mmCIF file of C-alpha atoms in Angstrom:
data_model
loop_
_atom_site.group_PDB
_atom_site.id
_atom_site.type_symbol
_atom_site.label_atom_id
_atom_site.label_comp_id
_atom_site.label_asym_id
_atom_site.label_seq_id
_atom_site.Cartn_x
_atom_site.Cartn_y
_atom_site.Cartn_z
ATOM 1 C CA MET A 27 146.446 60.833 71.509
ATOM 2 C CA LYS A 28 142.758 61.738 71.217
ATOM 3 C CA LEU A 29 140.462 58.711 71.237
ATOM 4 C CA LEU A 30 136.748 58.248 70.601
ATOM 5 C CA VAL A 31 135.082 55.498 72.682
ATOM 6 C CA VAL A 32 131.573 54.387 71.688
ATOM 7 C CA GLU A 33 130.149 52.043 74.322
ATOM 8 C CA ASP A 34 126.562 51.954 75.630
ATOM 9 C CA GLU A 35 127.343 50.061 78.867
ATOM 10 C CA ALA A 36 127.901 52.892 81.353
ATOM 11 C CA LEU A 37 130.267 51.087 83.714
ATOM 12 C CA LEU A 38 132.531 49.819 80.934
ATOM 13 C CA ARG A 39 132.447 53.211 79.230
ATOM 14 C CA HIS A 40 133.592 54.882 82.452
ATOM 15 C CA HIS A 41 136.270 52.216 82.961
ATOM 16 C CA LEU A 42 137.654 52.761 79.455
ATOM 17 C CA TYR A 43 137.523 56.526 79.879
ATOM 18 C CA SER A 44 139.470 56.327 83.140
ATOM 19 C CA ARG A 45 142.039 53.713 82.149
ATOM 20 C CA LEU A 46 142.808 55.233 78.759
ATOM 21 C CA GLY A 47 143.057 58.645 80.366
ATOM 22 C CA GLU A 48 145.588 57.252 82.824
ATOM 23 C CA GLN A 49 147.659 56.141 79.818
ATOM 24 C CA GLY A 50 147.911 59.760 78.680
ATOM 25 C CA HIS A 51 145.102 59.825 76.126
ATOM 26 C CA VAL A 52 142.338 62.407 75.842
ATOM 27 C CA VAL A 53 139.083 60.466 75.543
ATOM 28 C CA ASP A 54 135.664 61.388 74.166
ATOM 29 C CA ALA A 55 133.353 58.665 75.535
ATOM 30 C CA VAL A 56 129.788 58.426 74.209
ATOM 31 C CA ALA A 57 126.939 55.929 74.463
ATOM 32 C CA ASN A 58 125.493 55.863 70.945
ATOM 33 C CA ALA A 59 126.321 56.261 67.267
ATOM 34 C CA GLU A 60 124.604 59.633 66.888
ATOM 35 C CA ASP A 61 126.823 61.225 69.553
ATOM 36 C CA ALA A 62 129.854 59.505 68.034
ATOM 37 C CA LEU A 63 129.141 61.021 64.614
ATOM 38 C CA TYR A 64 128.819 64.460 66.195
ATOM 39 C CA GLN A 65 132.136 64.095 68.031
ATOM 40 C CA ALA A 66 133.868 62.823 64.895
ATOM 41 C CA ASP A 67 132.535 65.782 62.920
ATOM 42 C CA GLN A 68 133.571 68.384 65.497
ATOM 43 C CA TYR A 69 136.999 67.105 66.542
ATOM 44 C CA SER A 70 140.067 65.359 65.124
ATOM 45 C CA HIS A 71 140.505 61.865 66.584
ATOM 46 C CA ASP A 72 143.478 59.549 66.280
ATOM 47 C CA LEU A 73 141.545 56.311 66.902
ATOM 48 C CA ALA A 74 138.067 55.012 67.749
ATOM 49 C CA VAL A 75 136.918 52.086 69.896
ATOM 50 C CA VAL A 76 133.437 50.969 68.828
ATOM 51 C CA ASP A 77 130.977 48.495 70.333
ATOM 52 C CA LEU A 78 128.752 46.715 67.827
ATOM 53 C CA GLY A 79 125.613 46.363 69.965
ATOM 54 C CA LEU A 80 124.710 50.044 70.221
ATOM 55 C CA PRO A 81 121.151 51.367 70.682
ATOM 56 C CA GLY A 82 119.658 52.839 67.540
ATOM 57 C CA MET A 83 122.259 52.818 64.797
ATOM 58 C CA GLY A 84 124.487 49.770 65.323
ATOM 59 C CA GLY A 85 128.254 49.745 65.437
ATOM 60 C CA LEU A 86 128.682 48.347 61.921
ATOM 61 C CA ASP A 87 126.552 51.101 60.388
ATOM 62 C CA LEU A 88 128.462 53.666 62.439
ATOM 63 C CA ILE A 89 131.776 52.382 61.077
ATOM 64 C CA ARG A 90 130.462 52.406 57.518
ATOM 65 C CA GLN A 91 129.222 55.970 57.920
ATOM 66 C CA LEU A 92 132.510 57.170 59.412
ATOM 67 C CA ARG A 93 134.388 55.664 56.475
ATOM 68 C CA SER A 94 131.931 57.110 53.951
ATOM 69 C CA GLN A 95 132.567 60.541 55.483
ATOM 70 C CA GLY A 96 136.286 60.139 54.878
ATOM 71 C CA LYS A 97 137.328 59.458 58.478
ATOM 72 C CA SER A 98 140.549 57.497 58.128
ATOM 73 C CA PHE A 99 141.581 57.047 61.770
ATOM 74 C CA PRO A 100 141.979 53.420 62.934
ATOM 75 C CA ILE A 101 138.881 51.758 64.375
ATOM 76 C CA LEU A 102 138.991 48.905 66.888
ATOM 77 C CA ILE A 103 135.802 46.929 67.482
ATOM 78 C CA LEU A 104 135.217 45.964 71.128
ATOM 79 C CA THR A 105 132.242 43.605 71.384
ATOM 80 C CA ALA A 106 130.803 40.449 72.910
ATOM 81 C CA ARG A 107 130.186 39.027 69.423
ATOM 82 C CA GLY A 108 133.019 36.575 68.976
ATOM 83 C CA ASN A 109 132.236 34.316 66.033
ATOM 84 C CA TRP A 110 134.317 34.542 62.901
ATOM 85 C CA GLN A 111 131.462 35.803 60.735
ATOM 86 C CA ASP A 112 131.072 38.888 62.948
ATOM 87 C CA LYS A 113 134.821 39.507 62.777
ATOM 88 C CA VAL A 114 134.846 39.277 58.999
ATOM 89 C CA GLU A 115 131.832 41.588 58.716
ATOM 90 C CA GLY A 116 133.389 44.126 61.098
ATOM 91 C CA LEU A 117 136.690 44.237 59.263
ATOM 92 C CA ALA A 118 134.890 44.433 55.905
ATOM 93 C CA ALA A 119 132.892 47.422 57.191
ATOM 94 C CA GLY A 120 136.136 49.334 57.718
ATOM 95 C CA ALA A 121 137.437 48.363 61.147
ATOM 96 C CA ASP A 122 141.148 47.685 61.623
ATOM 97 C CA ASP A 123 141.109 45.311 64.607
ATOM 98 C CA TYR A 124 138.670 43.300 66.715
ATOM 99 C CA VAL A 125 138.704 42.497 70.458
ATOM 100 C CA VAL A 126 136.110 40.243 72.083
ATOM 101 C CA LYS A 127 134.650 40.884 75.545
ATOM 102 C CA PRO A 128 135.553 39.981 78.215
ATOM 103 C CA PHE A 129 139.069 41.255 77.644
ATOM 104 C CA GLN A 130 142.250 42.138 79.465
ATOM 105 C CA PHE A 131 142.982 45.853 79.412
ATOM 106 C CA GLU A 132 146.668 45.173 78.769
ATOM 107 C CA GLU A 133 145.796 43.424 75.483
ATOM 108 C CA LEU A 134 143.478 46.246 74.472
ATOM 109 C CA GLU A 135 146.164 48.820 75.247
ATOM 110 C CA ALA A 136 148.764 46.894 73.235
ATOM 111 C CA ARG A 137 146.446 46.654 70.229
ATOM 112 C CA LEU A 138 145.573 50.352 70.431
ATOM 113 C CA ASN A 139 149.247 51.310 70.608
ATOM 114 C CA ALA A 140 150.021 49.110 67.610
ATOM 115 C CA LEU A 141 147.235 50.733 65.577
ATOM 116 C CA LEU A 142 148.407 54.212 66.548
ATOM 117 C CA ARG A 143 151.985 53.393 65.560
ATOM 118 C CA ARG A 144 150.982 51.995 62.188
ATOM 119 C CA SER A 145 148.649 54.904 61.434
ATOM 120 C CA SER A 146 151.584 57.285 62.033
ATOM 121 C CA GLY A 147 153.854 55.207 59.794
ATOM 122 C CA PHE A 148 155.986 53.665 62.548
ATOM 123 C CA THR A 149 156.559 49.971 63.166
ATOM 124 C CA GLN A 150 158.403 50.122 66.498
ATOM 125 C CA SER A 151 157.615 51.635 69.891
ATOM 126 C CA ARG A 152 160.354 54.235 69.515
ATOM 127 C CA ILE A 153 160.531 57.348 67.353
ATOM 128 C CA CYS A 154 163.930 58.828 66.459
ATOM 129 C CA ALA A 155 164.731 62.259 65.052
ATOM 130 C CA GLY A 156 168.439 63.065 65.003
ATOM 131 C CA PRO A 157 169.654 63.140 68.623
ATOM 132 C CA LEU A 158 166.073 62.910 69.970
ATOM 133 C CA LEU A 159 164.545 59.552 70.945
ATOM 134 C CA LEU A 160 160.961 59.057 72.077
ATOM 135 C CA ASP A 161 159.979 55.854 73.909
ATOM 136 C CA LEU A 162 156.242 55.480 73.279
ATOM 137 C CA ASN A 163 155.760 52.713 75.842
ATOM 138 C CA ARG A 164 157.538 54.430 78.708
ATOM 139 C CA LYS A 165 156.403 57.928 77.672
ATOM 140 C CA GLN A 166 159.954 59.230 77.968
ATOM 141 C CA ALA A 167 162.208 61.357 75.781
ATOM 142 C CA THR A 168 166.009 61.420 75.625
ATOM 143 C CA LEU A 169 168.252 63.910 73.847
ATOM 144 C CA ASP A 170 171.859 62.924 73.173
ATOM 145 C CA ASP A 171 171.255 59.925 75.480
ATOM 146 C CA GLN A 172 170.250 62.246 78.335
ATOM 147 C CA SER A 173 166.749 62.064 79.801
ATOM 148 C CA LEU A 174 164.543 65.075 79.105
ATOM 149 C CA GLN A 175 162.481 66.177 82.098
ATOM 150 C CA LEU A 176 159.151 66.882 80.429
ATOM 151 C CA THR A 177 155.765 67.464 81.997
ATOM 152 C CA ALA A 178 152.903 65.236 80.844
ATOM 153 C CA PHE A 179 151.532 68.026 78.628
ATOM 154 C CA GLU A 180 154.951 68.800 77.122
ATOM 155 C CA TYR A 181 155.427 65.117 76.316
ATOM 156 C CA ARG A 182 151.997 64.884 74.649
ATOM 157 C CA ILE A 183 152.774 67.853 72.414
ATOM 158 C CA LEU A 184 156.187 66.482 71.472
ATOM 159 C CA GLU A 185 154.809 63.025 70.706
ATOM 160 C CA TYR A 186 152.021 64.418 68.541
ATOM 161 C CA LEU A 187 154.355 66.691 66.589
ATOM 162 C CA MET A 188 156.803 63.830 66.017
ATOM 163 C CA ARG A 189 154.043 61.452 64.925
ATOM 164 C CA HIS A 190 153.038 64.121 62.391
ATOM 165 C CA HIS A 191 156.571 65.165 61.479
ATOM 166 C CA GLN A 192 157.047 67.493 58.518
ATOM 167 C CA GLN A 193 153.356 68.396 58.640
ATOM 168 C CA VAL A 194 151.888 71.649 59.921
ATOM 169 C CA VAL A 195 149.806 70.853 63.018
ATOM 170 C CA PRO A 196 147.155 73.482 63.845
ATOM 171 C CA LYS A 197 147.198 74.875 67.359
ATOM 172 C CA GLU A 198 143.563 73.797 67.809
ATOM 173 C CA ARG A 199 144.500 70.154 67.225
ATOM 174 C CA LEU A 200 147.218 70.333 69.867
ATOM 175 C CA ILE A 201 144.714 71.837 72.302
ATOM 176 C CA GLU A 202 142.422 68.848 71.702
ATOM 177 C CA GLN A 203 145.321 66.552 72.637
ATOM 178 C CA LEU A 204 145.487 68.108 76.099
ATOM 179 C CA TYR A 205 141.929 68.881 77.182
ATOM 180 C CA PRO A 206 138.802 66.719 76.900
ATOM 181 C CA ASP A 207 136.386 69.602 77.549
ATOM 182 C CA ASP A 208 135.894 72.743 75.493
ATOM 183 C CA GLU A 209 135.627 75.000 78.525
ATOM 184 C CA GLU A 210 139.116 74.028 79.705
ATOM 185 C CA ARG A 211 140.844 74.936 76.441
ATOM 186 C CA ASP A 212 143.015 78.043 76.377
ATOM 187 C CA PRO A 213 144.997 78.697 73.164
ATOM 188 C CA ASN A 214 147.602 80.683 75.105
ATOM 189 C CA VAL A 215 148.571 77.541 77.038
ATOM 190 C CA ILE A 216 149.865 75.900 73.850
ATOM 191 C CA GLU A 217 152.205 78.795 73.161
ATOM 192 C CA VAL A 218 153.592 78.594 76.689
ATOM 193 C CA LEU A 219 154.057 74.804 76.520
ATOM 194 C CA VAL A 220 155.697 74.876 73.097
ATOM 195 C CA GLY A 221 158.011 77.635 74.298
ATOM 196 C CA ARG A 222 159.060 75.572 77.318
ATOM 197 C CA LEU A 223 159.515 72.487 75.148
ATOM 198 C CA ARG A 224 161.734 74.389 72.733
ATOM 199 C CA ARG A 225 163.930 75.676 75.540
ATOM 200 C CA LYS A 226 164.418 72.177 76.907
ATOM 201 C CA LEU A 227 165.343 70.814 73.477
ATOM 202 C CA GLU A 228 167.730 73.685 72.755
ATOM 203 C CA ALA A 229 169.272 73.982 76.227
ATOM 204 C CA ASP A 230 172.419 71.925 75.695
ATOM 205 C CA SER A 231 172.494 70.735 72.096
ATOM 206 C CA GLY A 232 170.953 73.658 70.226
ATOM 207 C CA PHE A 233 168.473 71.217 68.646
ATOM 208 C CA LYS A 234 165.661 73.296 67.069
ATOM 209 C CA PRO A 235 163.177 70.954 65.370
ATOM 210 C CA ILE A 236 159.949 72.913 66.081
ATOM 211 C CA GLU A 237 159.040 75.843 63.873
ATOM 212 C CA THR A 238 156.064 78.184 64.120
ATOM 213 C CA VAL A 239 154.133 78.557 60.870
ATOM 214 C CA ARG A 240 152.449 81.918 61.324
ATOM 215 C CA GLY A 241 148.683 81.718 61.252
ATOM 216 C CA GLN A 242 148.703 77.934 60.787
ATOM 217 C CA GLY A 243 150.372 76.088 63.653
ATOM 218 C CA TYR A 244 153.597 74.243 64.409
ATOM 219 C CA LEU A 245 155.923 72.138 62.283
ATOM 220 C CA PHE A 246 158.353 69.426 63.451
ATOM 221 C CA THR A 247 160.952 69.868 60.721
ATOM 222 C CA GLU A 248 163.126 66.795 61.348
ATOM 223 C CA ARG A 249 162.323 63.502 59.650
ATOM 224 C CA CYS A 250 161.256 60.916 62.199
ATOM 225 C CA ARG A 251 161.752 57.159 61.866
#
């Protein structure tokens, strides 16, 4: 998933960038609200982590502006402000969850995963589509109860397509799921990865859930639950 982290403390920002990246996310990490608004305008994010005590425009105003611009991705507030009034104000501004510093990364990760599941319409940590099962916690896929040997990039594409099942996903959005930097992005890589993923899904069972929509992107045709 592609996450936006807005945190002005450099060490914590780097820590979040590294740890979330290790969990398989692509992270845009910025230090202020102005850069966050630019990133949110240029790219499609699945979730944002926002500190309240930002320089310049504060975190609450940032959240309000993101919501006023129609950004509907989940927002988790990560802040040292822990009294109940701040929590109420943050949630009223448009945030979906609230974590107080200092925090355990495992709790933060669990809350982020829960928000991502709910935003995709799933309540459990598994996604099923016919004979295909995706374990979101273990980052593993099985087909007809047999483990699929997927690379990290193949898994990310499959997870994103299944989270957005029966929707056309533009190739550019899939590219953003793999690479944090513009200069690393090569549209041809997506075609190669999707081709490999299809072959692995079709190898034994003939399962063909991924269609190409010419000029638009890719479609996971099976209903996921």
